[in-house]
Amino acid sequence: MPEWLVLTLAMVAACAVVVVITLVRDRAASEDEDPSETPDVIEYMTMWIGVVYAIVLGLAIAGVWEARSAALEHVRTEAAALHEISERVRVYPADVRNRIRDDVNAYVGHVVSTEWDTMADHSRVTERGTALLARVRADVTDYEPKSDFQAQAYQPLLDQVTAADQARTARAESMGATMPGVVWFGLITGGVVTIGMVFALQIRRSARELILAGLFSALIAFLLFLIWDFDAPYSRGIAASADPFLRLFPQVKG
């Protein structure tokens, strides 16, 4: 099911639940009940519950957004390091240079065409990708420079290989959900309590009150969906993509 459809259904369901409960509650209310007589303490508690829940939602959104940004930065770092390797080997002999570039292209091609799907579906990197990167490392480290000019390029190349390997490791470690289950329990429970406090204010079925209650519940449903969508940086709708690899290696097709 498309994620936009999941979001739409969640928001519509949240609105429908609030409206239905409001209508049922209004129909079952006694005739002498006065909705204007809401105790001040309930209004005070409702206000502070909403404030606290808004802070918690904000922190959760900031946390998953930071995790997504870090995941995207790992991809950029890895792609940039591999691109530097391809460019800096120009000082090497043609056969060595071409072999290293071919192996780099093979690794990038595997990442964008195969490994990315594995990351999205199974939250792991592939053994084939690890082997291809190891081959790039072997190509760089096993070559013995034949001149001072090549020797000057050797250590920076090793540094770029290390940077690519570290970025790949960080990418592998940042897959999967970032929010613990207990946090999700708190977010969902807090949402239910916050929406439930609306009924403590004894709202009636006037169009204005129903619209506001529906929009409020839909907003909470949208924010929870946003947190869920950002929670897995590589596998859901608003996910970190392989675009940095494709931009730096246009000859590789994803």
Tab-separated table of C-alpha atoms in Angstrom:
chain	number	residue	atom	x	y	z
A	1	MET	CA	0.000	0.000	0.000
A	2	PRO	CA	1.463	3.428	-0.944
A	3	GLU	CA	2.588	5.500	2.012
A	4	TRP	CA	0.533	8.524	0.923
A	5	LEU	CA	-2.548	6.298	1.097
A	6	VAL	CA	-1.570	5.073	4.571
A	7	LEU	CA	-1.202	8.690	5.706
A	8	THR	CA	-4.551	9.688	4.198
A	9	LEU	CA	-6.367	6.754	5.805
A	10	ALA	CA	-4.736	7.434	9.185
A	11	MET	CA	-5.760	11.101	9.149
A	12	VAL	CA	-9.304	10.331	7.964
A	13	ALA	CA	-9.635	7.588	10.595
A	14	ALA	CA	-8.452	9.931	13.350
A	15	CYS	CA	-10.953	12.582	12.299
A	16	ALA	CA	-13.770	10.028	12.001
A	17	VAL	CA	-13.129	8.586	15.470
A	18	VAL	CA	-13.226	12.011	17.097
A	19	VAL	CA	-16.361	13.093	15.239
A	20	VAL	CA	-18.204	9.836	15.909
A	21	ILE	CA	-17.343	9.844	19.618
A	22	THR	CA	-18.409	13.478	19.857
A	23	LEU	CA	-21.764	12.798	18.187
A	24	VAL	CA	-22.424	9.698	20.301
A	25	ARG	CA	-21.446	11.503	23.475
A	26	ASP	CA	-23.648	14.467	22.598
A	27	ARG	CA	-26.622	12.202	21.881
A	28	ALA	CA	-26.158	10.365	25.169
A	29	ALA	CA	-25.680	13.511	27.252
A	30	SER	CA	-28.444	14.522	29.624
A	31	GLU	CA	-30.541	17.545	28.740
A	32	ASP	CA	-29.487	19.492	31.825
A	33	GLU	CA	-25.756	19.105	31.135
A	34	ASP	CA	-24.107	22.466	30.545
A	35	PRO	CA	-20.904	22.242	28.429
A	36	SER	CA	-19.855	25.713	29.542
A	37	GLU	CA	-19.351	24.447	33.088
A	38	THR	CA	-16.024	22.736	32.456
A	39	PRO	CA	-13.961	22.932	35.664
A	40	ASP	CA	-10.936	25.210	35.437
A	41	VAL	CA	-8.629	22.426	36.590
A	42	ILE	CA	-9.589	20.299	33.553
A	43	GLU	CA	-8.832	23.173	31.199
A	44	TYR	CA	-5.498	23.681	32.983
A	45	MET	CA	-4.593	19.983	32.760
A	46	THR	CA	-5.631	19.811	29.107
A	47	MET	CA	-3.422	22.769	28.296
A	48	TRP	CA	-0.347	21.292	29.989
A	49	ILE	CA	-0.884	17.814	28.538
A	50	GLY	CA	-0.978	19.398	25.082
A	51	VAL	CA	2.175	21.427	25.778
A	52	VAL	CA	4.118	18.441	27.098
A	53	TYR	CA	3.016	16.222	24.218
A	54	ALA	CA	3.955	18.915	21.698
A	55	ILE	CA	7.462	19.063	23.200
A	56	VAL	CA	7.776	15.267	23.039
A	57	LEU	CA	6.625	15.234	19.401
A	58	GLY	CA	9.090	17.980	18.541
A	59	LEU	CA	11.983	16.098	20.128
A	60	ALA	CA	10.993	12.894	18.339
A	61	ILE	CA	10.808	14.634	14.960
A	62	ALA	CA	14.160	16.325	15.583
A	63	GLY	CA	15.708	12.975	16.521
A	64	VAL	CA	14.558	11.065	13.455
A	65	TRP	CA	15.394	14.007	11.171
A	66	GLU	CA	18.917	14.141	12.591
A	67	ALA	CA	19.285	10.390	12.036
A	68	ARG	CA	18.122	10.766	8.433
A	69	SER	CA	20.533	13.663	7.850
A	70	ALA	CA	23.395	11.624	9.283
A	71	ALA	CA	22.486	8.684	7.042
A	72	LEU	CA	22.530	10.924	3.980
A	73	GLU	CA	25.888	12.351	5.048
A	74	HIS	CA	27.343	8.828	5.242
A	75	VAL	CA	26.268	8.266	1.636
A	76	ARG	CA	27.793	11.563	0.501
A	77	THR	CA	31.058	10.844	2.285
A	78	GLU	CA	31.339	7.371	0.788
A	79	ALA	CA	30.552	8.576	-2.736
A	80	ALA	CA	32.982	11.498	-2.480
A	81	ALA	CA	35.788	9.244	-1.224
A	82	LEU	CA	35.301	6.776	-4.063
A	83	HIS	CA	35.220	9.621	-6.579
A	84	GLU	CA	38.507	10.958	-5.194
A	85	ILE	CA	40.061	7.513	-5.601
A	86	SER	CA	38.984	7.410	-9.243
A	87	GLU	CA	40.430	10.866	-9.883
A	88	ARG	CA	43.689	10.582	-7.953
A	89	VAL	CA	44.818	7.351	-9.625
A	90	ARG	CA	45.416	9.344	-12.817
A	91	VAL	CA	49.100	9.518	-11.832
A	92	TYR	CA	49.381	5.722	-11.904
A	93	PRO	CA	50.208	3.659	-14.996
A	94	ALA	CA	47.305	3.074	-17.394
A	95	ASP	CA	46.793	-0.589	-16.514
A	96	VAL	CA	46.745	0.077	-12.754
A	97	ARG	CA	44.613	3.177	-13.164
A	98	ASN	CA	42.040	1.401	-15.310
A	99	ARG	CA	41.870	-1.604	-12.987
A	100	ILE	CA	41.210	0.581	-9.932
A	101	ARG	CA	38.600	2.649	-11.753
A	102	ASP	CA	36.864	-0.445	-13.070
A	103	ASP	CA	36.695	-1.924	-9.575
A	104	VAL	CA	35.380	1.353	-8.136
A	105	ASN	CA	32.708	1.487	-10.848
A	106	ALA	CA	31.793	-2.137	-10.174
A	107	TYR	CA	31.366	-1.387	-6.481
A	108	VAL	CA	29.269	1.742	-7.101
A	109	GLY	CA	27.150	-0.112	-9.649
A	110	HIS	CA	26.471	-2.882	-7.156
A	111	VAL	CA	25.545	-0.390	-4.426
A	112	VAL	CA	23.023	1.564	-6.492
A	113	SER	CA	21.510	-1.398	-8.331
A	114	THR	CA	21.507	-4.214	-5.766
A	115	GLU	CA	22.658	-3.215	-2.313
A	116	TRP	CA	20.249	-0.291	-2.006
A	117	ASP	CA	17.267	-2.588	-2.502
A	118	THR	CA	18.705	-5.014	0.049
A	119	MET	CA	19.077	-2.168	2.524
A	120	ALA	CA	15.460	-1.112	2.000
A	121	ASP	CA	14.034	-4.629	2.226
A	122	HIS	CA	16.299	-6.322	4.772
A	123	SER	CA	18.154	-3.463	6.562
A	124	ARG	CA	21.632	-4.816	5.813
A	125	VAL	CA	24.464	-4.439	3.350
A	126	THR	CA	25.498	-7.252	1.021
A	127	GLU	CA	28.530	-9.492	1.252
A	128	ARG	CA	29.158	-8.837	-2.421
A	129	GLY	CA	29.482	-5.117	-1.744
A	130	THR	CA	31.937	-5.786	1.066
A	131	ALA	CA	34.012	-7.988	-1.239
A	132	LEU	CA	34.031	-5.382	-4.018
A	133	LEU	CA	35.213	-2.653	-1.649
A	134	ALA	CA	37.902	-5.008	-0.334
A	135	ARG	CA	39.067	-5.455	-3.923
A	136	VAL	CA	39.371	-1.682	-4.317
A	137	ARG	CA	41.402	-1.545	-1.105
A	138	ALA	CA	43.673	-4.322	-2.351
A	139	ASP	CA	44.178	-2.558	-5.695
A	140	VAL	CA	45.295	0.610	-3.940
A	141	THR	CA	47.385	-0.859	-1.145
A	142	ASP	CA	49.160	-3.533	-3.213
A	143	TYR	CA	50.536	-1.148	-5.806
A	144	GLU	CA	54.129	-0.055	-5.207
A	145	PRO	CA	54.755	3.511	-6.449
A	146	LYS	CA	57.450	3.756	-9.102
A	147	SER	CA	58.207	7.468	-8.741
A	148	ASP	CA	58.130	10.238	-6.172
A	149	PHE	CA	55.066	11.693	-7.862
A	150	GLN	CA	53.188	8.414	-7.472
A	151	ALA	CA	54.462	8.064	-3.906
A	152	GLN	CA	52.972	11.451	-3.033
A	153	ALA	CA	49.572	10.242	-4.256
A	154	TYR	CA	49.777	6.880	-2.479
A	155	GLN	CA	49.000	7.959	1.112
A	156	PRO	CA	46.086	10.261	0.154
A	157	LEU	CA	44.624	7.342	-1.801
A	158	LEU	CA	44.866	5.125	1.265
A	159	ASP	CA	43.135	7.838	3.294
A	160	GLN	CA	40.259	7.954	0.801
A	161	VAL	CA	39.906	4.154	0.900
A	162	THR	CA	39.726	4.350	4.686
A	163	ALA	CA	37.143	7.141	4.482
A	164	ALA	CA	34.993	5.089	2.087
A	165	ASP	CA	35.232	2.025	4.314
A	166	GLN	CA	34.311	3.994	7.437
A	167	ALA	CA	31.377	5.651	5.653
A	168	ARG	CA	30.135	2.255	4.479
A	169	THR	CA	30.372	0.913	8.030
A	170	ALA	CA	28.468	3.937	9.338
A	171	ARG	CA	25.851	3.436	6.625
A	172	ALA	CA	25.416	-0.178	7.673
A	173	GLU	CA	25.059	0.803	11.328
A	174	SER	CA	22.434	3.491	10.637
A	175	MET	CA	19.956	1.165	8.944
A	176	GLY	CA	16.729	0.054	10.546
A	177	ALA	CA	14.482	1.907	12.965
A	178	THR	CA	16.032	4.514	15.239
A	179	MET	CA	13.120	4.954	17.679
A	180	PRO	CA	12.873	2.333	20.477
A	181	GLY	CA	9.579	0.582	21.026
A	182	VAL	CA	9.081	2.226	24.412
A	183	VAL	CA	9.267	5.655	22.743
A	184	TRP	CA	6.598	4.628	20.242
A	185	PHE	CA	4.444	3.418	23.137
A	186	GLY	CA	4.802	6.825	24.765
A	187	LEU	CA	4.049	8.716	21.552
A	188	ILE	CA	0.915	6.715	20.749
A	189	THR	CA	-0.332	6.721	24.332
A	190	GLY	CA	0.327	10.438	24.594
A	191	GLY	CA	-1.605	11.035	21.389
A	192	VAL	CA	-4.589	9.071	22.671
A	193	VAL	CA	-4.538	10.931	25.996
A	194	THR	CA	-4.160	14.322	24.306
A	195	ILE	CA	-7.068	13.700	21.952
A	196	GLY	CA	-9.067	12.169	24.794
A	197	MET	CA	-8.720	15.367	26.813
A	198	VAL	CA	-10.681	17.128	24.088
A	199	PHE	CA	-13.764	15.295	25.316
A	200	ALA	CA	-13.067	16.438	28.852
A	201	LEU	CA	-13.833	19.946	27.605
A	202	GLN	CA	-17.368	18.764	26.798
A	203	ILE	CA	-17.348	19.795	23.147
A	204	ARG	CA	-20.651	19.663	21.313
A	205	ARG	CA	-21.489	18.813	17.731
A	206	SER	CA	-21.431	22.350	16.312
A	207	ALA	CA	-19.654	22.553	12.965
A	208	ARG	CA	-16.876	24.707	14.372
A	209	GLU	CA	-16.090	22.394	17.249
A	210	LEU	CA	-16.207	19.266	15.088
A	211	ILE	CA	-13.881	20.818	12.481
A	212	LEU	CA	-11.376	21.923	15.105
A	213	ALA	CA	-11.447	18.544	16.864
A	214	GLY	CA	-11.040	16.720	13.547
A	215	LEU	CA	-8.152	18.930	12.420
A	216	PHE	CA	-6.434	18.515	15.787
A	217	SER	CA	-6.622	14.718	15.639
A	218	ALA	CA	-5.550	14.710	11.965
A	219	LEU	CA	-2.519	16.847	12.839
A	220	ILE	CA	-1.409	14.394	15.516
A	221	ALA	CA	-1.898	11.480	13.095
A	222	PHE	CA	0.184	13.314	10.465
A	223	LEU	CA	3.031	14.053	12.889
A	224	LEU	CA	3.140	10.439	14.085
A	225	PHE	CA	3.216	9.273	10.465
A	226	LEU	CA	6.055	11.732	9.762
A	227	ILE	CA	8.088	10.313	12.643
A	228	TRP	CA	7.440	6.764	11.429
A	229	ASP	CA	8.450	7.665	7.863
A	230	PHE	CA	11.732	9.253	8.978
A	231	ASP	CA	12.427	6.477	11.483
A	232	ALA	CA	14.113	4.144	8.948
A	233	PRO	CA	16.511	6.386	6.957
A	234	TYR	CA	17.003	4.038	3.995
A	235	SER	CA	13.771	2.109	3.626
A	236	ARG	CA	10.699	4.354	3.743
A	237	GLY	CA	9.147	7.073	1.610
A	238	ILE	CA	11.273	10.079	2.619
A	239	ALA	CA	14.509	8.090	2.643
A	240	ALA	CA	18.165	8.823	1.982
A	241	SER	CA	18.800	7.993	-1.659
A	242	ALA	CA	21.772	6.869	-3.743
A	243	ASP	CA	21.803	10.158	-5.686
A	244	PRO	CA	25.316	11.136	-4.472
A	245	PHE	CA	26.708	8.008	-6.159
A	246	LEU	CA	24.770	8.674	-9.364
A	247	ARG	CA	25.868	12.307	-9.510
A	248	LEU	CA	29.559	11.517	-9.098
A	249	PHE	CA	29.453	8.380	-11.246
A	250	PRO	CA	27.031	9.216	-14.083
A	251	GLN	CA	28.327	6.306	-16.133
A	252	VAL	CA	26.869	3.921	-13.543
A	253	LYS	CA	23.177	3.159	-13.962
A	254	GLY	CA	21.057	2.467	-10.911
